[in-house]
Short mmCIF file of C-alpha atoms in Angstrom, two decimals:
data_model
loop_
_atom_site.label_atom_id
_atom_site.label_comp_id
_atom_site.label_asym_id
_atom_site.label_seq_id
_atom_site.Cartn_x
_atom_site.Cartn_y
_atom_site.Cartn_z
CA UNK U 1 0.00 0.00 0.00
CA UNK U 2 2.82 2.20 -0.39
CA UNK U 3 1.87 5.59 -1.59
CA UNK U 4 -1.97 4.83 -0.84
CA UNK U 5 -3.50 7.87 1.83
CA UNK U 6 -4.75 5.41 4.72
CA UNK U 7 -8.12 6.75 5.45
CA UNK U 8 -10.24 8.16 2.33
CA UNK U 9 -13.98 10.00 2.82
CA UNK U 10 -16.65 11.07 0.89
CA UNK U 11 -18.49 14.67 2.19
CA UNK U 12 -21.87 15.40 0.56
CA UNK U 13 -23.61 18.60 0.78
CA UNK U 14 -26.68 20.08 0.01
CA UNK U 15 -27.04 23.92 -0.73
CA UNK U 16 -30.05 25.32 1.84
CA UNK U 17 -32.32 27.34 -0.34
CA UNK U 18 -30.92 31.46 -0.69
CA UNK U 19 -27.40 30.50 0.10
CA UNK U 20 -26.70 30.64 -4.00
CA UNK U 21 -24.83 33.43 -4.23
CA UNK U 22 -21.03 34.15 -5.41
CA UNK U 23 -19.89 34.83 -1.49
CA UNK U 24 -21.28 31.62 -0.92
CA UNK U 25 -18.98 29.94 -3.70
CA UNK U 26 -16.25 32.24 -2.43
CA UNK U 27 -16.42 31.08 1.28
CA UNK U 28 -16.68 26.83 0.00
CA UNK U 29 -13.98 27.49 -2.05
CA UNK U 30 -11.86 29.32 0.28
CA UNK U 31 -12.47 26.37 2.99
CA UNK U 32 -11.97 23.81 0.48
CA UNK U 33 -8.65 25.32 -0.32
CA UNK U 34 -7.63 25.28 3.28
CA UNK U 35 -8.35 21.96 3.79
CA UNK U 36 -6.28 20.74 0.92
CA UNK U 37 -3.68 22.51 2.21
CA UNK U 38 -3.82 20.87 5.95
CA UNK U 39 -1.15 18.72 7.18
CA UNK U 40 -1.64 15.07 6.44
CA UNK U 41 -3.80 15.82 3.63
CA UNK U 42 -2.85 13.94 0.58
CA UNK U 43 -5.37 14.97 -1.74
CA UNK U 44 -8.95 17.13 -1.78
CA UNK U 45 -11.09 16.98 -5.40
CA UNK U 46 -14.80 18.03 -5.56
CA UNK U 47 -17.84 16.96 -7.72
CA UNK U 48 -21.06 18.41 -8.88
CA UNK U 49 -23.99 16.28 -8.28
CA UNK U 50 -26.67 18.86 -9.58
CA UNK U 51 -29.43 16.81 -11.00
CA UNK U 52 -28.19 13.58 -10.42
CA UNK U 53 -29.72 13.44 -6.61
CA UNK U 54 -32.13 15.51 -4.43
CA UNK U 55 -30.32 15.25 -1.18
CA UNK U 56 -26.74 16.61 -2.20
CA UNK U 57 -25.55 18.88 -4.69
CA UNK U 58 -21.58 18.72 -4.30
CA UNK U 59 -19.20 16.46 -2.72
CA UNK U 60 -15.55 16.19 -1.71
CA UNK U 61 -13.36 13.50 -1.67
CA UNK U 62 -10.62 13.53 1.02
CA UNK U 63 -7.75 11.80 1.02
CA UNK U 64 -5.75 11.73 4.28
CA UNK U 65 -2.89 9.98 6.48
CA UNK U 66 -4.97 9.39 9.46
CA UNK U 67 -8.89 9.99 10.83
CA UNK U 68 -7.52 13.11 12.71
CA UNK U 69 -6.25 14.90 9.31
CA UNK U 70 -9.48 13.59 7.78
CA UNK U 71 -11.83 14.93 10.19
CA UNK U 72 -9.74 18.20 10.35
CA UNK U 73 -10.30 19.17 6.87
CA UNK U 74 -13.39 17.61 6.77
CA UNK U 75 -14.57 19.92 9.50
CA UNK U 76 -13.07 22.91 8.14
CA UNK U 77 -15.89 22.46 4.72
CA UNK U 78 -18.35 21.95 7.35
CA UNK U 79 -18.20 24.84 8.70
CA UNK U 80 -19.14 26.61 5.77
CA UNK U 81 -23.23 27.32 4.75
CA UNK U 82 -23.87 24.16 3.26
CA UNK U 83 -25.59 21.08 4.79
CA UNK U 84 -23.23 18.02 5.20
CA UNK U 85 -25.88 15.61 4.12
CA UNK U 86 -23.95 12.36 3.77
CA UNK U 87 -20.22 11.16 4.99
CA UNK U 88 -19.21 8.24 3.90
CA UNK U 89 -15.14 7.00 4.94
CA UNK U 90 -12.72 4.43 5.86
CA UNK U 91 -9.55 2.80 5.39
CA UNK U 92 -7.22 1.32 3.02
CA UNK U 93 -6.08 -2.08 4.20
CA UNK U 94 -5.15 -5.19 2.34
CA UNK U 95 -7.68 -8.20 1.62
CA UNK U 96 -7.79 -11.02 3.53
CA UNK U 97 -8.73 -12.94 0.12
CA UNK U 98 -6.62 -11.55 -1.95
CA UNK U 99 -3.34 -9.46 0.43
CA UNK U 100 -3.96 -6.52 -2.19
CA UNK U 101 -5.66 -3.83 -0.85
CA UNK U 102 -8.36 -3.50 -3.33
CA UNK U 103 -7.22 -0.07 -4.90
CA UNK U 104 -6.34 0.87 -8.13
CA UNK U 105 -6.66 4.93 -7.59
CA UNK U 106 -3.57 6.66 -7.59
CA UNK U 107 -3.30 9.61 -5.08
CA UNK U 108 -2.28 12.33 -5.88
CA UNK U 109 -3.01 11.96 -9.15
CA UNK U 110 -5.25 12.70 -12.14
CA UNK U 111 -8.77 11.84 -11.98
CA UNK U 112 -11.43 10.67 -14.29
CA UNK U 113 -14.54 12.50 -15.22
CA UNK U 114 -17.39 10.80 -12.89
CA UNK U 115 -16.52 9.01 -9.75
CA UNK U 116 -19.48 6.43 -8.12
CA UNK U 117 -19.66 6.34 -4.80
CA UNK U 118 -21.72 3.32 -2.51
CA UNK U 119 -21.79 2.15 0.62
CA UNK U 120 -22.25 -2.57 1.11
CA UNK U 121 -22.58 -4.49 3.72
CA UNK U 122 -22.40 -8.33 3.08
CA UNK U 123 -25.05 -11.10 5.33
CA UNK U 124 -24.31 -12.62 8.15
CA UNK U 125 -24.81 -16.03 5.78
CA UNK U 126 -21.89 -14.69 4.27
CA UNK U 127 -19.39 -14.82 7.45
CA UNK U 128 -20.51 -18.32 7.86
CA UNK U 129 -19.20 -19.65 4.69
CA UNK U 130 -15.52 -21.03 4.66
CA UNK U 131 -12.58 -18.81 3.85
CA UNK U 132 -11.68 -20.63 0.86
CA UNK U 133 -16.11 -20.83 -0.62
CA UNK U 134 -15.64 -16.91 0.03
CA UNK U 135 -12.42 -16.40 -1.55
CA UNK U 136 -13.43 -18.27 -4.60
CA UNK U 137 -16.87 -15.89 -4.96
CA UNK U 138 -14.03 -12.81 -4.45
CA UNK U 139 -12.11 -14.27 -7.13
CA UNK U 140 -14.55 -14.47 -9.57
CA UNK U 141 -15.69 -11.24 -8.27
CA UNK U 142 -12.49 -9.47 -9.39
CA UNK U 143 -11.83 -11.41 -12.31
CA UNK U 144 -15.01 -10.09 -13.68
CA UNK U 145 -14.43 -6.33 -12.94
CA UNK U 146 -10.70 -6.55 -14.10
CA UNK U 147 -12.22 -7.56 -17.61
CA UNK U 148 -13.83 -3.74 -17.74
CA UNK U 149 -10.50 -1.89 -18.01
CA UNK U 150 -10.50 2.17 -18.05
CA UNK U 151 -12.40 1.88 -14.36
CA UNK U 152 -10.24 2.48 -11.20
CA UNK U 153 -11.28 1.62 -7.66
CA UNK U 154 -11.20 2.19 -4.09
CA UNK U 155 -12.30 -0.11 -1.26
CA UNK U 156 -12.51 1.38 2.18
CA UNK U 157 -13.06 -0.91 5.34
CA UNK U 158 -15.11 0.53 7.79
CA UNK U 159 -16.83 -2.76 9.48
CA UNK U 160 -17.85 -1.14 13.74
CA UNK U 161 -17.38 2.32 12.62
CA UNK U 162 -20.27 2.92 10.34
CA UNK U 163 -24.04 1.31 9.64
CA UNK U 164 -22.41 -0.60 6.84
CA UNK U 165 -19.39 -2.69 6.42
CA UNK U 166 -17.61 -1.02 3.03
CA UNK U 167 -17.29 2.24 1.07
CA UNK U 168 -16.26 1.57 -2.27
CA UNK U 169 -15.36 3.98 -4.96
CA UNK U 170 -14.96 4.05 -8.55
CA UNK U 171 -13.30 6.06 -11.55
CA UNK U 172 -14.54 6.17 -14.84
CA UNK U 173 -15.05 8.27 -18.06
CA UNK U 174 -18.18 6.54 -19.04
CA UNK U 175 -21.02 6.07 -16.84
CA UNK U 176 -22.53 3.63 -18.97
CA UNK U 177 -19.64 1.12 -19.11
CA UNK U 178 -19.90 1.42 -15.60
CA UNK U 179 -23.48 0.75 -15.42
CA UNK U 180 -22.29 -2.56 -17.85
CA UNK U 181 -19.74 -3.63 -15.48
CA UNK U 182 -22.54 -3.38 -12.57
CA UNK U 183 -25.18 -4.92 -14.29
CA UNK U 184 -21.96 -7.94 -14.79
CA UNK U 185 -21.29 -8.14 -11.23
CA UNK U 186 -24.90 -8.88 -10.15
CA UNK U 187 -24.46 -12.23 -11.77
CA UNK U 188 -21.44 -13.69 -10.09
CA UNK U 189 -21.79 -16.66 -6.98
CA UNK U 190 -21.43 -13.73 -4.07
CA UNK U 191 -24.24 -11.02 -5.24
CA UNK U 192 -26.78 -13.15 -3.00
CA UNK U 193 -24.37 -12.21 -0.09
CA UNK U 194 -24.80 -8.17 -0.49
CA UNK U 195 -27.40 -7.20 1.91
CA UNK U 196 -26.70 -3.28 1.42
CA UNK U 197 -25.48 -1.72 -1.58
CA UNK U 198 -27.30 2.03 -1.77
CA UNK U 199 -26.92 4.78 -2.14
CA UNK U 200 -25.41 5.37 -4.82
CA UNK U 201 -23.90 9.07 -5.63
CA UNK U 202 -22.50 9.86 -8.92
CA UNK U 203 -20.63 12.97 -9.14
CA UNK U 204 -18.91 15.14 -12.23
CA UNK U 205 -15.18 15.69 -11.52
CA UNK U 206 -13.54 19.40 -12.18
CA UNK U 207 -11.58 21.72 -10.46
CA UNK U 208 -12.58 23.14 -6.95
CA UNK U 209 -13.52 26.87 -7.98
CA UNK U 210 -15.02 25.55 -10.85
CA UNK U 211 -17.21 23.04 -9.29
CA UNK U 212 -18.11 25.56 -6.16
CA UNK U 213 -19.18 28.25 -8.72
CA UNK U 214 -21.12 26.24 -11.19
CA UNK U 215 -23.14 24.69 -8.24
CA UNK U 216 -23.53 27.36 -5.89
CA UNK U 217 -22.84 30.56 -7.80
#
């Protein structure tokens, strides 16, 4: 995992009704920039979700060396006007199917035009099976998604820390050959094992003034 930020979050906002105004944009922006700048932060990118959902309008991703640096910058957004509607984080860690860590993202790094964002939690039928039945399902799992090239990912761990188990996020310039490579995965062995998979937030990538002004003002 060298090189890979430890702990990763997702922020989403909503923008209360009369607060769309250019000093609005000005403030975001301004606290966004901050917050990139804080130590331990490894990377800060924002997305416009206008239209795509009711209950959040822009989002940040966070990249960070530890929950304190995390919850530092992530507290210094808060702070602004908008409503923090949704937080979704967790941590990098290796697999205990595979000893890779799930994450293809690079960190700092250039970033693709949409990024999906979902929260999973598996059964408890699942934890039952044997380490080597599960494996197998997380093998044919991957093999799948690997065959969809052009679509990075991230795989946080959050299992006691959150109401679900998993944060996974993906990178991709098409949202419809990700929608293909979803509509794959509900077909392999372990898709019977997901008991939580929503919601789902899909967000436009672009720079952070640019995002703040287009969605705000």
């Amino acid at each position: 995992m060298a090189g890979v930020p430890l702990v990763h979050g997702f922020l989403y906002f909503r923008v209360p009704a009369g607060h769309r105004s250019p000093s609005v944009a000005r403030s975001v922006a301004d606290a966004a920039g901050a917050a990139a700048r804080g130590a331990g932060i490894a990377g800060l990118y924002a997305y416009s979700l206008a239209g795509l959902r009711g209950d959040a309008d822009l989002a940040f991703w966070i990249a960070a060396d530890g929950p304190e640096a995390f919850q530092g910058a992530a507290a210094a957004v808060a702070r602004t006007e908008l409503d923090l509607t949704w937080s979704l984080w967790g941590f990098v860690r290796p697999s205990q199917y595979t000893g890779r860590d799930g994450t293809s993202v690079r960190v700092p790094g250039e970033r693709r035009r949409f990024l999906v964002v979902y929260p999973f939690s598996k059964t408890h039928e699942w934890y039952q099976l044997s380490a080597d039945d599960r494996r197998a399902m997380m093998t044919e799992h991957a093999r799948l998604g690997h065959r969809f090239e052009g679509i990075e990912q991230l795989l946080l761990y959050c299992t006691g820390l959150a109401d679900w188990e998993f944060v996974v996020g993906y990178e991709t310039d098409e949202l419809a050959r990700f929608s293909e490579l979803v509509t794959a995965l509900r077909s392999t062995a372990a898709r019977p094992y997901t008991l939580r998979d929503t919601p789902t937030f899909v967000g436009r990538f672009g720079a952070v003034e640019d995002v703040v002004r287009s969605v705000i003002g």
